[in-house]
Coordinates of C-alpha atoms in Angstrom, one line a residue:
Chain A
M4 CA 17.9 34.4 -32.0
S5 CA 16.2 36.3 -34.7
L6 CA 12.6 37.5 -34.2
P7 CA 11.1 35.0 -36.7
Q8 CA 12.9 32.2 -34.7
I9 CA 11.4 33.4 -31.5
E10 CA 8.0 33.7 -33.1
I11 CA 8.1 30.2 -34.5
Q12 CA 9.0 28.8 -31.1
L13 CA 6.2 30.8 -29.5
V14 CA 3.6 29.5 -31.9
A15 CA 4.9 26.0 -31.4
T16 CA 4.7 26.3 -27.6
V17 CA 1.2 27.7 -27.6
V18 CA 0.1 24.9 -30.0
A19 CA 1.7 22.3 -27.8
V20 CA 0.0 23.5 -24.6
A21 CA -3.4 24.0 -26.4
C22 CA -3.2 20.4 -27.6
A23 CA -2.0 18.9 -24.3
L24 CA -5.0 20.1 -22.4
P25 CA -7.8 18.3 -24.2
G26 CA -5.3 15.5 -25.1
T27 CA -4.9 14.6 -21.4
F28 CA -8.6 13.7 -21.3
L29 CA -8.5 11.9 -24.6
V30 CA -5.7 9.7 -23.4
L31 CA -7.4 9.0 -20.1
R32 CA -10.6 8.0 -21.9
R33 CA -8.5 5.7 -24.1
M34 CA -9.6 7.7 -27.1
G35 CA -6.2 9.0 -28.3
M36 CA -7.1 7.8 -31.9
M37 CA -10.0 10.2 -31.8
S38 CA -7.5 13.0 -32.3
D39 CA -6.2 11.3 -35.4
A40 CA -9.7 10.9 -36.8
I41 CA -10.8 14.4 -36.0
S42 CA -7.6 16.1 -37.2
H43 CA -8.0 14.4 -40.6
A44 CA -11.8 14.6 -41.0
I45 CA -11.8 18.3 -40.5
L46 CA -10.3 18.6 -44.0
L47 CA -13.7 17.9 -45.4
G48 CA -15.2 20.6 -43.2
I49 CA -12.6 23.1 -44.4
V50 CA -13.2 22.2 -48.1
V51 CA -17.0 22.4 -47.7
G52 CA -16.5 25.7 -45.8
V53 CA -14.4 27.1 -48.6
F54 CA -17.1 26.2 -51.2
I55 CA -19.7 28.0 -49.1
V56 CA -17.8 31.2 -48.2
G57 CA -15.4 31.2 -51.1
T58 CA -12.2 32.1 -49.2
L59 CA -9.6 30.3 -47.1
H60 CA -9.5 33.1 -44.6
S61 CA -12.8 33.2 -42.8
P62 CA -13.6 32.2 -39.2
L63 CA -16.6 30.3 -40.6
L64 CA -14.1 27.7 -41.8
I65 CA -13.2 27.0 -38.3
V66 CA -16.9 26.5 -37.4
A67 CA -17.4 24.2 -40.4
A68 CA -14.4 22.2 -39.6
A69 CA -15.3 21.9 -35.9
L70 CA -18.7 20.6 -37.0
T71 CA -17.1 17.9 -39.1
G72 CA -15.1 17.0 -36.0
L73 CA -18.3 16.5 -34.0
L74 CA -19.8 14.6 -37.0
T75 CA -16.8 12.3 -36.8
A76 CA -17.4 11.7 -33.1
A77 CA -21.1 11.1 -33.6
L78 CA -20.5 8.6 -36.5
V79 CA -17.9 6.7 -34.5
E80 CA -20.3 6.4 -31.6
T81 CA -23.2 5.4 -33.9
I82 CA -21.1 2.6 -35.5
N83 CA -19.8 1.6 -32.2
S84 CA -23.2 1.4 -30.7
T85 CA -24.4 -1.2 -33.2
G86 CA -22.3 -3.6 -31.2
Q87 CA -20.9 -5.0 -34.4
V88 CA -17.7 -3.0 -34.5
K89 CA -15.3 -2.0 -31.8
E90 CA -14.5 1.6 -31.2
D91 CA -11.0 1.7 -32.7
A92 CA -12.2 0.0 -35.8
A93 CA -15.1 2.4 -36.0
I94 CA -12.6 5.3 -35.9
G95 CA -10.6 3.6 -38.6
L96 CA -13.7 3.3 -40.7
V97 CA -15.0 6.8 -40.3
F98 CA -12.1 9.2 -40.8
P99 CA -10.5 7.9 -43.9
V100 CA -13.9 8.2 -45.6
L101 CA -14.4 11.8 -44.5
F102 CA -10.8 12.7 -45.2
S103 CA -10.9 11.2 -48.7
I104 CA -14.1 12.9 -49.6
G105 CA -12.2 16.1 -48.7
V106 CA -9.3 15.2 -50.9
I107 CA -11.5 14.2 -53.8
L108 CA -13.4 17.5 -53.6
I109 CA -10.2 19.4 -53.7
A110 CA -8.8 17.5 -56.6
K111 CA -12.1 17.8 -58.6
F112 CA -13.2 21.3 -57.9
A113 CA -10.4 23.2 -56.3
G114 CA -7.2 22.4 -58.1
D115 CA -6.1 25.9 -57.8
M116 CA -6.8 26.2 -54.1
H117 CA -3.9 26.6 -51.7
L118 CA -4.4 23.3 -49.9
D119 CA -1.8 20.8 -50.9
T120 CA -1.5 17.4 -49.1
D121 CA 2.0 18.1 -47.7
A122 CA 0.7 21.1 -45.9
V123 CA -2.3 19.2 -44.7
L124 CA -0.1 16.4 -43.1
L125 CA 2.8 18.4 -41.8
G126 CA 1.9 22.1 -42.0
E127 CA 4.7 24.5 -42.3
L128 CA 5.6 26.2 -39.1
A129 CA 8.5 28.0 -40.8
F130 CA 5.9 30.1 -42.7
A131 CA 4.0 31.1 -39.5
P132 CA 5.9 34.4 -39.1
F133 CA 5.0 35.5 -42.7
N134 CA 1.2 35.4 -42.1
R135 CA 0.9 38.4 -39.8
L136 CA -2.0 40.0 -38.0
T137 CA -2.1 43.7 -38.9
A138 CA -4.7 46.2 -37.8
F139 CA -4.7 50.0 -37.8
G140 CA -1.4 49.9 -39.7
L141 CA 0.2 48.1 -36.8
D142 CA 1.8 44.7 -36.8
F143 CA 0.5 42.4 -34.0
G144 CA 2.8 39.4 -34.8
P145 CA 2.0 36.1 -36.4
R146 CA -1.7 35.4 -37.0
A147 CA -1.3 31.8 -35.8
L148 CA -0.1 33.0 -32.4
W149 CA -3.3 34.9 -31.9
T150 CA -5.6 32.1 -33.1
M151 CA -3.8 29.4 -31.1
G152 CA -3.6 31.8 -28.1
G153 CA -7.3 32.1 -28.2
V154 CA -7.8 28.4 -28.5
L155 CA -5.4 27.8 -25.6
V156 CA -7.4 30.3 -23.4
L157 CA -10.6 28.6 -24.3
N158 CA -9.3 25.1 -23.5
A159 CA -7.8 26.3 -20.3
L160 CA -11.1 28.0 -19.3
F161 CA -13.1 24.9 -20.1
L162 CA -10.8 22.7 -18.0
A163 CA -10.8 25.2 -15.1
L164 CA -14.5 25.4 -15.0
F165 CA -15.5 21.8 -15.6
Y166 CA -12.4 20.1 -14.2
K167 CA -14.4 18.2 -11.6
E168 CA -17.1 17.2 -14.1
L169 CA -14.6 16.0 -16.7
K170 CA -12.7 14.0 -14.1
L171 CA -15.8 12.3 -12.9
A172 CA -17.2 11.6 -16.4
T173 CA -13.8 10.2 -17.4
F174 CA -13.3 8.0 -14.3
D175 CA -16.8 6.8 -13.7
P176 CA -19.4 7.8 -16.4
G177 CA -22.0 5.7 -14.6
L178 CA -21.8 7.7 -11.4
A179 CA -21.6 11.0 -13.4
A180 CA -24.8 10.1 -15.1
S181 CA -26.6 9.1 -11.9
L182 CA -25.6 12.4 -10.3
G183 CA -27.0 14.3 -13.3
F184 CA -23.7 15.4 -14.8
R185 CA -24.6 14.4 -18.4
P186 CA -21.4 12.6 -19.5
R187 CA -22.6 12.6 -23.1
V188 CA -22.8 16.4 -23.2
L189 CA -19.4 16.6 -21.7
H190 CA -18.1 14.1 -24.2
Y191 CA -19.3 16.2 -27.1
A192 CA -18.0 19.4 -25.5
L193 CA -14.6 17.8 -25.3
M194 CA -14.8 16.5 -28.9
G195 CA -15.8 20.0 -29.9
L196 CA -12.7 21.4 -28.2
V197 CA -10.5 18.8 -29.8
S198 CA -12.0 19.7 -33.2
L199 CA -11.5 23.4 -32.7
T200 CA -8.0 22.9 -31.5
A201 CA -7.2 20.6 -34.4
V202 CA -8.6 22.9 -37.0
S203 CA -6.8 25.9 -35.6
A204 CA -3.5 24.1 -35.2
F205 CA -3.8 22.4 -38.6
D206 CA -2.9 25.5 -40.5
A207 CA 0.3 26.1 -38.6
V208 CA 1.5 22.6 -37.8
G209 CA -0.5 20.1 -39.9
S210 CA -2.6 17.2 -38.7
I211 CA 0.2 14.7 -37.9
L212 CA 1.7 17.1 -35.4
V213 CA -1.7 17.8 -33.9
V214 CA -2.0 14.0 -33.2
A215 CA 1.5 13.8 -31.9
L216 CA 1.0 16.7 -29.5
M217 CA -2.5 15.6 -28.3
V218 CA -1.4 12.0 -27.5
G219 CA 2.4 12.1 -27.0
P220 CA 2.8 14.5 -24.1
P221 CA -0.2 13.3 -22.1
M222 CA 0.9 9.7 -22.5
T223 CA 4.4 10.6 -21.4
A224 CA 2.9 12.5 -18.4
Y225 CA 0.6 9.6 -17.6
L226 CA 3.7 7.4 -16.9
L227 CA 4.9 9.9 -14.3
S228 CA 1.8 11.0 -12.6
D229 CA -0.3 9.8 -9.7
R230 CA -2.6 12.8 -9.7
L231 CA -4.7 14.3 -12.5
E232 CA -3.6 17.9 -11.8
W233 CA 0.0 16.8 -12.0
M234 CA -0.6 14.9 -15.3
I235 CA -2.1 18.0 -16.9
S236 CA 0.7 20.2 -15.9
L237 CA 3.3 17.7 -16.9
S238 CA 1.6 17.2 -20.3
A239 CA 1.8 20.9 -21.0
A240 CA 5.5 20.9 -19.9
F241 CA 6.3 18.0 -22.1
G242 CA 4.5 19.7 -25.0
V243 CA 6.6 22.8 -24.6
L244 CA 9.8 20.7 -24.3
N245 CA 9.0 18.7 -27.4
A246 CA 8.2 21.9 -29.3
I247 CA 11.4 23.8 -28.4
A248 CA 13.7 20.8 -28.7
G249 CA 12.0 19.9 -32.0
Y250 CA 12.6 23.3 -33.3
W251 CA 16.3 23.3 -32.5
G252 CA 16.6 19.8 -33.8
A253 CA 15.2 20.9 -37.1
H254 CA 17.4 24.0 -37.1
L255 CA 20.5 21.9 -36.6
L256 CA 19.6 19.3 -39.1
D257 CA 18.0 21.7 -41.5
V258 CA 14.8 19.6 -41.9
S259 CA 11.0 20.0 -41.4
I260 CA 10.2 21.6 -38.0
A261 CA 6.9 19.8 -37.6
G262 CA 8.5 16.5 -38.5
T263 CA 11.3 17.0 -36.0
M264 CA 8.8 17.9 -33.3
A265 CA 6.7 14.8 -33.9
T266 CA 9.9 12.7 -33.8
T267 CA 11.0 14.4 -30.6
T268 CA 7.6 13.6 -29.0
G269 CA 8.2 10.0 -29.8
L270 CA 11.7 9.9 -28.5
V271 CA 10.8 11.7 -25.3
F272 CA 8.0 9.2 -24.7
G273 CA 10.3 6.3 -25.4
L274 CA 12.9 7.6 -22.9
V275 CA 10.2 8.1 -20.2
L276 CA 8.7 4.7 -20.9
L277 CA 12.2 3.2 -20.3
G278 CA 13.2 5.3 -17.3
A279 CA 10.0 6.3 -15.4
P280 CA 10.6 5.6 -11.7
E281 CA 7.5 3.6 -11.0
R282 CA 5.9 2.5 -14.3
G283 CA 9.0 2.5 -16.5
L284 CA 10.2 -0.6 -18.2
I285 CA 13.6 -0.5 -16.4
A286 CA 11.9 0.0 -13.0
Q287 CA 9.6 -2.9 -13.8
W288 CA 12.4 -5.2 -14.9
R289 CA 14.4 -4.4 -11.7
R290 CA 11.3 -5.0 -9.6
T291 CA 10.8 -8.4 -11.1
R292 CA 14.5 -9.2 -10.7
R293 CA 14.5 -8.1 -7.1
Q294 CA 11.4 -10.2 -6.4
K295 CA 13.0 -13.2 -8.0
W296 CA 16.0 -12.9 -5.7
Q297 CA 13.9 -12.2 -2.7
F298 CA 11.9 -15.2 -3.4
A299 CA 15.0 -17.4 -3.8
V300 CA 16.4 -16.2 -0.5
K301 CA 13.1 -17.0 1.1
M302 CA 13.1 -20.5 -0.4
L303 CA 16.6 -21.0 0.9
A304 CA 15.6 -19.8 4.4
I305 CA 12.6 -22.1 4.5
H306 CA 14.6 -25.1 3.3
L307 CA 17.3 -24.5 5.9
R308 CA 14.8 -24.0 8.6
Q309 CA 13.0 -27.2 7.7
H310 CA 16.2 -29.3 8.2
E311 CA 17.6 -27.3 11.1
N312 CA 18.5 -29.5 14.1
T313 CA 17.6 -32.7 12.2
P314 CA 20.0 -35.6 11.7
E315 CA 20.2 -35.0 8.0
A316 CA 21.0 -31.2 8.5
A317 CA 24.7 -31.7 7.7
R318 CA 23.9 -33.2 4.3
E319 CA 20.9 -30.9 3.4
C320 CA 22.6 -27.7 4.3
Q321 CA 25.4 -27.7 1.8
V322 CA 25.6 -25.4 -1.1
D323 CA 26.2 -28.3 -3.6
H324 CA 23.1 -29.9 -2.3
L325 CA 20.7 -27.1 -3.1
Q326 CA 21.0 -28.1 -6.7
E327 CA 19.1 -31.3 -6.1
H328 CA 16.7 -30.1 -3.5
L329 CA 15.6 -26.7 -4.8
N330 CA 16.2 -27.4 -8.5
W331 CA 18.8 -24.7 -8.7
D332 CA 21.8 -25.0 -10.9
G333 CA 25.2 -24.6 -9.2
P334 CA 26.1 -20.9 -10.1
F335 CA 22.5 -19.7 -9.3
A336 CA 22.6 -21.5 -5.9
E337 CA 26.0 -19.9 -5.2
R338 CA 24.6 -16.4 -6.0
V339 CA 21.5 -16.9 -3.9
V340 CA 23.7 -18.0 -1.0
E341 CA 25.9 -15.0 -1.5
R342 CA 22.8 -12.7 -1.4
A343 CA 21.5 -14.4 1.7
V344 CA 24.8 -14.1 3.4
S345 CA 25.1 -10.4 2.5
R346 CA 21.7 -9.8 3.9
G347 CA 22.6 -11.5 7.1
S348 CA 20.0 -14.3 7.0
V349 CA 22.5 -17.1 6.4
R350 CA 26.0 -17.9 7.7
R351 CA 28.6 -20.2 6.1
E352 CA 30.3 -22.5 8.5
N353 CA 33.0 -24.7 6.8
G354 CA 30.9 -25.6 3.8
H355 CA 27.6 -25.8 5.7
L356 CA 24.9 -23.2 5.8
R357 CA 23.3 -22.0 9.0
L358 CA 20.4 -19.7 9.5
T359 CA 20.9 -16.6 11.5
D360 CA 18.1 -15.4 13.8
E361 CA 17.2 -13.0 11.1
G362 CA 17.0 -15.8 8.6
R363 CA 14.8 -17.7 10.9
E364 CA 12.5 -14.7 10.9
V365 CA 12.4 -14.6 7.2
A366 CA 11.5 -18.2 7.0
Q367 CA 8.9 -17.8 9.7
E368 CA 7.3 -14.9 8.0
A369 CA 7.2 -16.6 4.6
A370 CA 5.7 -19.7 6.2
T371 CA 2.9 -17.7 7.9
Q372 CA 2.1 -15.8 4.7
T373 CA 1.0 -18.9 2.9
Chain B
M11 CA -37.2 8.9 8.7
P12 CA -39.7 6.2 7.7
D13 CA -41.5 7.0 4.5
A14 CA -45.1 6.4 3.7
D15 CA -44.0 5.7 0.1
P16 CA -42.0 2.6 -0.7
A17 CA -38.3 3.4 -1.3
L18 CA -38.6 2.1 -4.9
T19 CA -41.4 1.2 -7.2
V20 CA -40.7 -0.1 -10.6
R21 CA -43.6 -0.6 -13.0
D22 CA -43.6 -2.4 -16.4
L23 CA -39.9 -1.6 -16.9
T24 CA -38.6 -2.9 -20.2
V25 CA -35.1 -2.3 -21.5
A26 CA -33.9 -3.4 -24.9
Y27 CA -30.6 -3.3 -26.8
N28 CA -31.2 -3.3 -30.5
E29 CA -34.8 -4.4 -30.1
E30 CA -33.8 -7.4 -28.0
P31 CA -35.2 -7.1 -24.5
V32 CA -32.7 -7.4 -21.7
L33 CA -35.3 -6.6 -19.1
W34 CA -38.9 -7.5 -19.8
D35 CA -41.8 -5.9 -18.0
I36 CA -40.4 -5.7 -14.5
D37 CA -42.8 -4.9 -11.6
W38 CA -41.0 -4.5 -8.3
T39 CA -41.4 -2.7 -5.0
V40 CA -38.8 -2.2 -2.3
P41 CA -40.2 -1.1 1.0
A42 CA -38.2 1.6 2.9
G43 CA -35.7 0.4 5.5
T44 CA -35.1 -3.0 4.0
L45 CA -32.0 -4.7 2.7
T46 CA -32.7 -6.3 -0.6
G47 CA -30.6 -8.6 -2.7
I48 CA -30.9 -9.1 -6.4
V49 CA -29.8 -12.5 -7.7
G50 CA -29.9 -14.1 -11.1
P51 CA -27.6 -15.7 -13.7
N52 CA -25.1 -13.8 -15.9
G53 CA -27.0 -11.8 -18.5
A54 CA -30.1 -11.7 -16.3
G55 CA -30.1 -7.9 -16.5
K56 CA -29.1 -7.1 -12.9
T57 CA -26.7 -4.3 -13.7
T58 CA -29.1 -3.0 -16.5
L59 CA -31.9 -2.9 -14.0
L60 CA -29.9 -0.7 -11.6
Q61 CA -28.8 1.5 -14.5
A62 CA -32.3 1.9 -15.8
I63 CA -33.5 2.9 -12.4
L64 CA -30.6 5.5 -12.1
G65 CA -31.3 7.0 -15.5
I66 CA -28.0 5.7 -16.9
E67 CA -29.8 3.5 -19.4
T68 CA -33.0 4.7 -21.1
P69 CA -35.8 2.2 -20.7
A70 CA -38.0 1.3 -23.7
A71 CA -41.0 1.4 -21.4
G72 CA -42.1 1.6 -17.8
Q73 CA -41.9 3.8 -14.8
V74 CA -39.5 4.2 -11.8
R75 CA -40.6 6.0 -8.6
I76 CA -38.2 6.7 -5.8
F77 CA -40.0 7.6 -2.6
G78 CA -43.0 8.4 -4.8
Q79 CA -41.0 10.8 -7.0
S80 CA -39.2 10.6 -10.3
Y81 CA -35.5 9.8 -10.2
E82 CA -34.6 13.3 -11.2
A83 CA -36.5 14.8 -8.3
A84 CA -35.2 12.2 -5.8
R85 CA -31.6 12.1 -7.1
D86 CA -30.2 13.6 -3.9
R87 CA -31.6 10.8 -1.8
V88 CA -30.0 8.1 -4.0
G89 CA -26.5 6.7 -3.7
Y90 CA -24.8 4.4 -6.2
V91 CA -21.9 1.9 -6.0
P92 CA -21.1 0.7 -9.5
Q93 CA -19.3 -2.6 -10.1
R94 CA -15.7 -2.3 -9.2
G95 CA -14.6 -3.5 -12.6
S96 CA -16.6 -0.7 -14.3
V97 CA -13.9 1.9 -13.8
D98 CA -10.2 2.3 -14.7
W99 CA -8.2 1.9 -11.5
D100 CA -5.1 3.1 -13.2
F101 CA -6.7 6.6 -13.3
P102 CA -4.3 9.1 -11.8
T103 CA -6.0 9.9 -8.5
D104 CA -6.0 8.9 -4.9
A105 CA -8.5 7.2 -2.6
L106 CA -9.7 10.4 -0.9
D107 CA -10.3 12.0 -4.3
V108 CA -12.5 9.1 -5.4
V109 CA -14.5 9.4 -2.1
L110 CA -14.9 13.2 -2.8
M111 CA -16.6 12.3 -6.1
G112 CA -19.6 11.1 -4.0
L113 CA -20.1 14.8 -3.0
Y114 CA -20.1 16.2 -6.5
G115 CA -23.8 15.8 -6.8
R116 CA -24.4 18.0 -3.8
L117 CA -21.9 20.5 -5.0
G118 CA -23.5 20.8 -8.4
W119 CA -21.8 22.2 -11.5
I120 CA -18.5 24.1 -11.4
R121 CA -18.2 24.3 -7.6
R122 CA -15.1 22.5 -6.3
P123 CA -14.9 20.5 -3.1
G124 CA -13.3 22.4 -0.2
A125 CA -11.9 21.7 3.2
E126 CA -15.3 20.8 4.6
E127 CA -15.9 18.2 1.9
K128 CA -12.4 16.7 2.4
E129 CA -13.2 16.3 6.1
E130 CA -16.4 14.4 5.3
A131 CA -14.5 12.2 2.8
H132 CA -11.9 11.5 5.5
A133 CA -14.6 10.5 7.9
A134 CA -16.2 8.2 5.4
L135 CA -12.8 6.5 4.7
E136 CA -12.4 6.0 8.4
Q137 CA -15.8 4.4 8.6
V138 CA -14.7 1.7 6.1
G139 CA -11.3 1.4 7.8
M140 CA -9.3 3.0 5.0
A141 CA -8.3 6.3 6.7
D142 CA -4.6 5.3 6.4
Y143 CA -4.9 5.0 2.6
A144 CA -6.4 8.4 1.9
D145 CA -3.6 9.6 -0.3
R146 CA -2.7 6.2 -1.9
Q147 CA -2.9 6.0 -5.7
I148 CA -5.9 3.9 -6.4
S149 CA -4.1 1.3 -8.5
Q150 CA -2.0 0.4 -5.5
L151 CA -5.1 -0.7 -3.5
S152 CA -6.1 -4.3 -3.3
G153 CA -9.5 -5.3 -4.7
G154 CA -11.1 -5.3 -1.3
Q155 CA -9.7 -1.9 -0.5
Q156 CA -11.0 -0.5 -3.8
Q157 CA -14.4 -1.9 -2.9
R158 CA -14.2 -0.2 0.5
V159 CA -13.3 3.1 -1.2
F160 CA -16.3 2.8 -3.4
L161 CA -18.5 2.2 -0.4
A162 CA -17.0 5.2 1.4
R163 CA -17.9 7.2 -1.7
A164 CA -21.5 6.1 -1.4
L165 CA -21.5 6.8 2.3
V166 CA -20.6 10.5 1.9
Q167 CA -23.6 10.8 -0.4
E168 CA -25.7 10.4 2.8
A169 CA -28.5 8.9 0.7
D170 CA -31.7 7.3 1.9
L171 CA -31.6 4.6 -0.8
Y172 CA -28.5 2.9 -2.0
F173 CA -28.0 0.8 -5.1
M174 CA -24.9 -1.4 -5.1
D175 CA -23.7 -3.5 -7.9
E176 CA -21.9 -6.6 -6.4
P177 CA -20.4 -4.7 -3.5
L178 CA -19.0 -7.9 -2.1
Q179 CA -17.5 -9.3 -5.3
G180 CA -13.9 -10.4 -5.2
V181 CA -13.2 -9.4 -1.6
D182 CA -11.7 -11.7 1.0
A183 CA -13.9 -13.1 3.8
T184 CA -12.9 -10.6 6.4
T185 CA -13.6 -7.6 4.1
E186 CA -16.9 -9.2 3.1
R187 CA -17.9 -9.5 6.8
A188 CA -16.9 -5.8 7.5
L189 CA -18.7 -4.5 4.4
F190 CA -21.8 -6.4 5.2
D191 CA -21.8 -5.1 8.8
L192 CA -21.6 -1.6 7.2
L193 CA -24.7 -2.4 5.1
R194 CA -26.5 -3.4 8.3
T195 CA -25.4 -0.1 10.0
L196 CA -26.9 1.7 7.0
Q197 CA -30.1 -0.1 7.5
Q198 CA -30.2 0.7 11.2
R199 CA -30.0 4.4 10.1
D200 CA -33.2 3.8 8.2
C201 CA -31.5 3.6 4.9
T202 CA -32.7 1.2 2.2
V203 CA -30.1 -0.9 0.5
V204 CA -30.5 -2.7 -2.8
A205 CA -27.5 -4.8 -3.8
V206 CA -26.7 -7.2 -6.6
H207 CA -25.3 -10.3 -5.0
H208 CA -23.5 -13.3 -6.5
D209 CA -23.3 -15.7 -3.7
L210 CA -26.6 -17.6 -3.2
Q211 CA -25.3 -19.2 -0.1
T212 CA -25.2 -16.0 1.9
V213 CA -28.4 -14.5 0.7
P214 CA -30.6 -15.6 3.6
E215 CA -28.0 -14.4 6.1
Y216 CA -27.4 -11.0 4.5
F217 CA -30.7 -9.9 3.1
D218 CA -34.3 -9.4 4.3
R219 CA -35.7 -9.4 0.9
V220 CA -34.7 -10.7 -2.5
L221 CA -35.5 -10.2 -6.2
L222 CA -34.9 -13.2 -8.4
L223 CA -34.3 -11.9 -11.8
N224 CA -33.7 -13.5 -15.2
V225 CA -34.8 -10.9 -17.8
R226 CA -38.2 -11.2 -16.2
R227 CA -38.9 -10.9 -12.5
I228 CA -39.1 -14.4 -11.4
A229 CA -40.1 -13.6 -7.8
S230 CA -39.6 -10.9 -5.2
G231 CA -40.4 -10.5 -1.5
P232 CA -39.1 -11.6 1.9
V233 CA -36.3 -14.1 1.7
E234 CA -38.0 -16.7 3.7
E235 CA -41.0 -16.7 1.4
V236 CA -39.5 -16.4 -2.1
F237 CA -36.0 -17.7 -1.8
T238 CA -37.1 -21.3 -2.5
E239 CA -35.6 -24.1 -4.5
E240 CA -38.5 -23.9 -6.9
N241 CA -38.0 -20.2 -7.6
L242 CA -34.2 -20.6 -7.9
R243 CA -34.7 -23.4 -10.4
R244 CA -36.9 -21.1 -12.4
T245 CA -34.4 -18.3 -12.2
Y246 CA -31.3 -20.3 -13.1
G247 CA -33.1 -22.6 -15.6
G248 CA -32.6 -25.8 -13.5
R249 CA -28.8 -25.5 -13.7
V250 CA -28.3 -24.9 -10.0
G251 CA -26.6 -27.6 -8.0
F252 CA -28.9 -27.9 -4.9
L253 CA -27.4 -28.8 -1.7
R254 CA -29.6 -28.7 1.3
K255 CA -27.8 -27.5 4.4
N256 CA -29.6 -27.3 7.7
E257 CA -32.1 -24.4 7.5
S258 CA -30.5 -22.4 4.8
P259 CA -32.6 -23.4 1.9
I260 CA -30.1 -23.3 -0.9
S261 CA -26.5 -23.4 -1.7
D262 CA -24.7 -22.6 -4.9
S263 CA -21.6 -20.7 -5.7
A264 CA -21.3 -20.6 -9.4
S265 CA -24.0 -18.9 -11.4
A266 CA -25.1 -20.8 -14.4
P267 CA -23.2 -20.1 -17.6
N268 CA -26.0 -18.4 -19.4
R269 CA -26.7 -16.5 -22.6
K270 CA -24.5 -13.6 -23.2
E271 CA -22.4 -11.6 -20.7
E272 CA -23.9 -8.8 -18.9
S273 CA -21.6 -6.3 -20.7
R274 CA -22.6 -5.1 -24.1
A275 CA -19.1 -4.4 -25.3

């Protein structure tokens, strides 16, 4: 690996983890779309910032952009609180307007500015190693690594300090408020961090990847976690995985790095959604299927039990007869019987079915449950 | 510790959403050491009343005093059990952790719960019969078990005054009995309990006092005095099916379909 390659992966990794931390709380608050809104709306902040300070390279731009992020959050809340518009629709109303004002301002007054729409949407990670931080004649590596490293430290610090408060305000804002923890202040602090992260990452990876990295890894981790600490760690891990795998995917296919990372994020989520042990679709499907068979075996046991030691037992307890009595078609009845036999709740005796002691227990249990 | 001041005094409390009053000029006193039920139809403002008292909603007008103090000053003496449905039970956490949240107020900002707090939370889970479920993911608990966890969370707060929003909602008869016994135990420890209740039939059995609410205060006081057919008719707008049954004055299970839902979503 060459140095630029390592540097690109480092930047991507740091961006991914920095996004996963606030992203976890966005996802838990069901506000994932907020990352979309903020990462687009900050364009307006950047443009207005450039008009004020006259350069693209000033820390003031980050402040201006972060303020636009907060403005977005406030506007969404204001529209939402009128009670006329749901939150997702409010988000959809606010950010295209702010983003478009930014685009119009660029087109009208800053045609020569280095801010083209491609870079806004997808960024260009490949260029990250070219923009270097130098001081005292020394090369300190890519500038993005330092900016994003700073953001990562800030996010981690905020989470470490206010972990308990964020958890409570996310899970139960009512209790948080009644205990004096000011969930609204926490909400805006979180939105401020999301804005800061988005605007800092924007330059390196573009807004689409910011959204992908804030929502994708936490959502993936959510499917695998029973504990919040675990979900945060897993989010960060998935973020790193997506970043590195995305980089090498792009390398192999010779395509956009940010694009491949976003695609990888989607693919990894899809795989986990299918295969997660508890909440995955396959696990759910198997659970439903197992329940279906268990239920069928129970029905069979109850049916046999009901006719046990009765004169009509000989007739009722035949496989062919189940069709009529339990509304099962022939092949299905045969398979249920097979399962019941293999579980040891039913025995076959020359074409007749008999309950074993175990089967009687199954029937008994099912009967007392209802 | 019996207080000279009432546990709760509400004066001229008005709460409005978009200039439409949801609570109108409420005057209400809850003496210390009592068990008070709040009843009223959907949209009567029961939840809003609790939230306004607890500073979650900002009232348009009026005053709330808790043991003679403002809510902010008396916060440590107040425990709150929100409606079970008001939180997301798919949140990645376990029962013990939810109970620990009751101690966050005492811990204040930044400080995390330690071994001592965990022990307290365990003890509270034991009190509600949920000790075996401490590390169970909360979505895997039944409705009744979730309600017990919420009560345990209130218990660790060791408050003097508890507000509970439908603590007996959606639980089976056994759990309802157990939870109600717990409320009585709290009362015997000189705690004051105010609970929103949905089942008119059990009001005389469960509560000493009752507040009949429908945007305005219809009546409040000892159950035997104010829980009358006349007052209930005024509260529910005559839509209550009355069924006299021995001594228990009133029977009704369904609250009248009324106005808008309690939520503002």
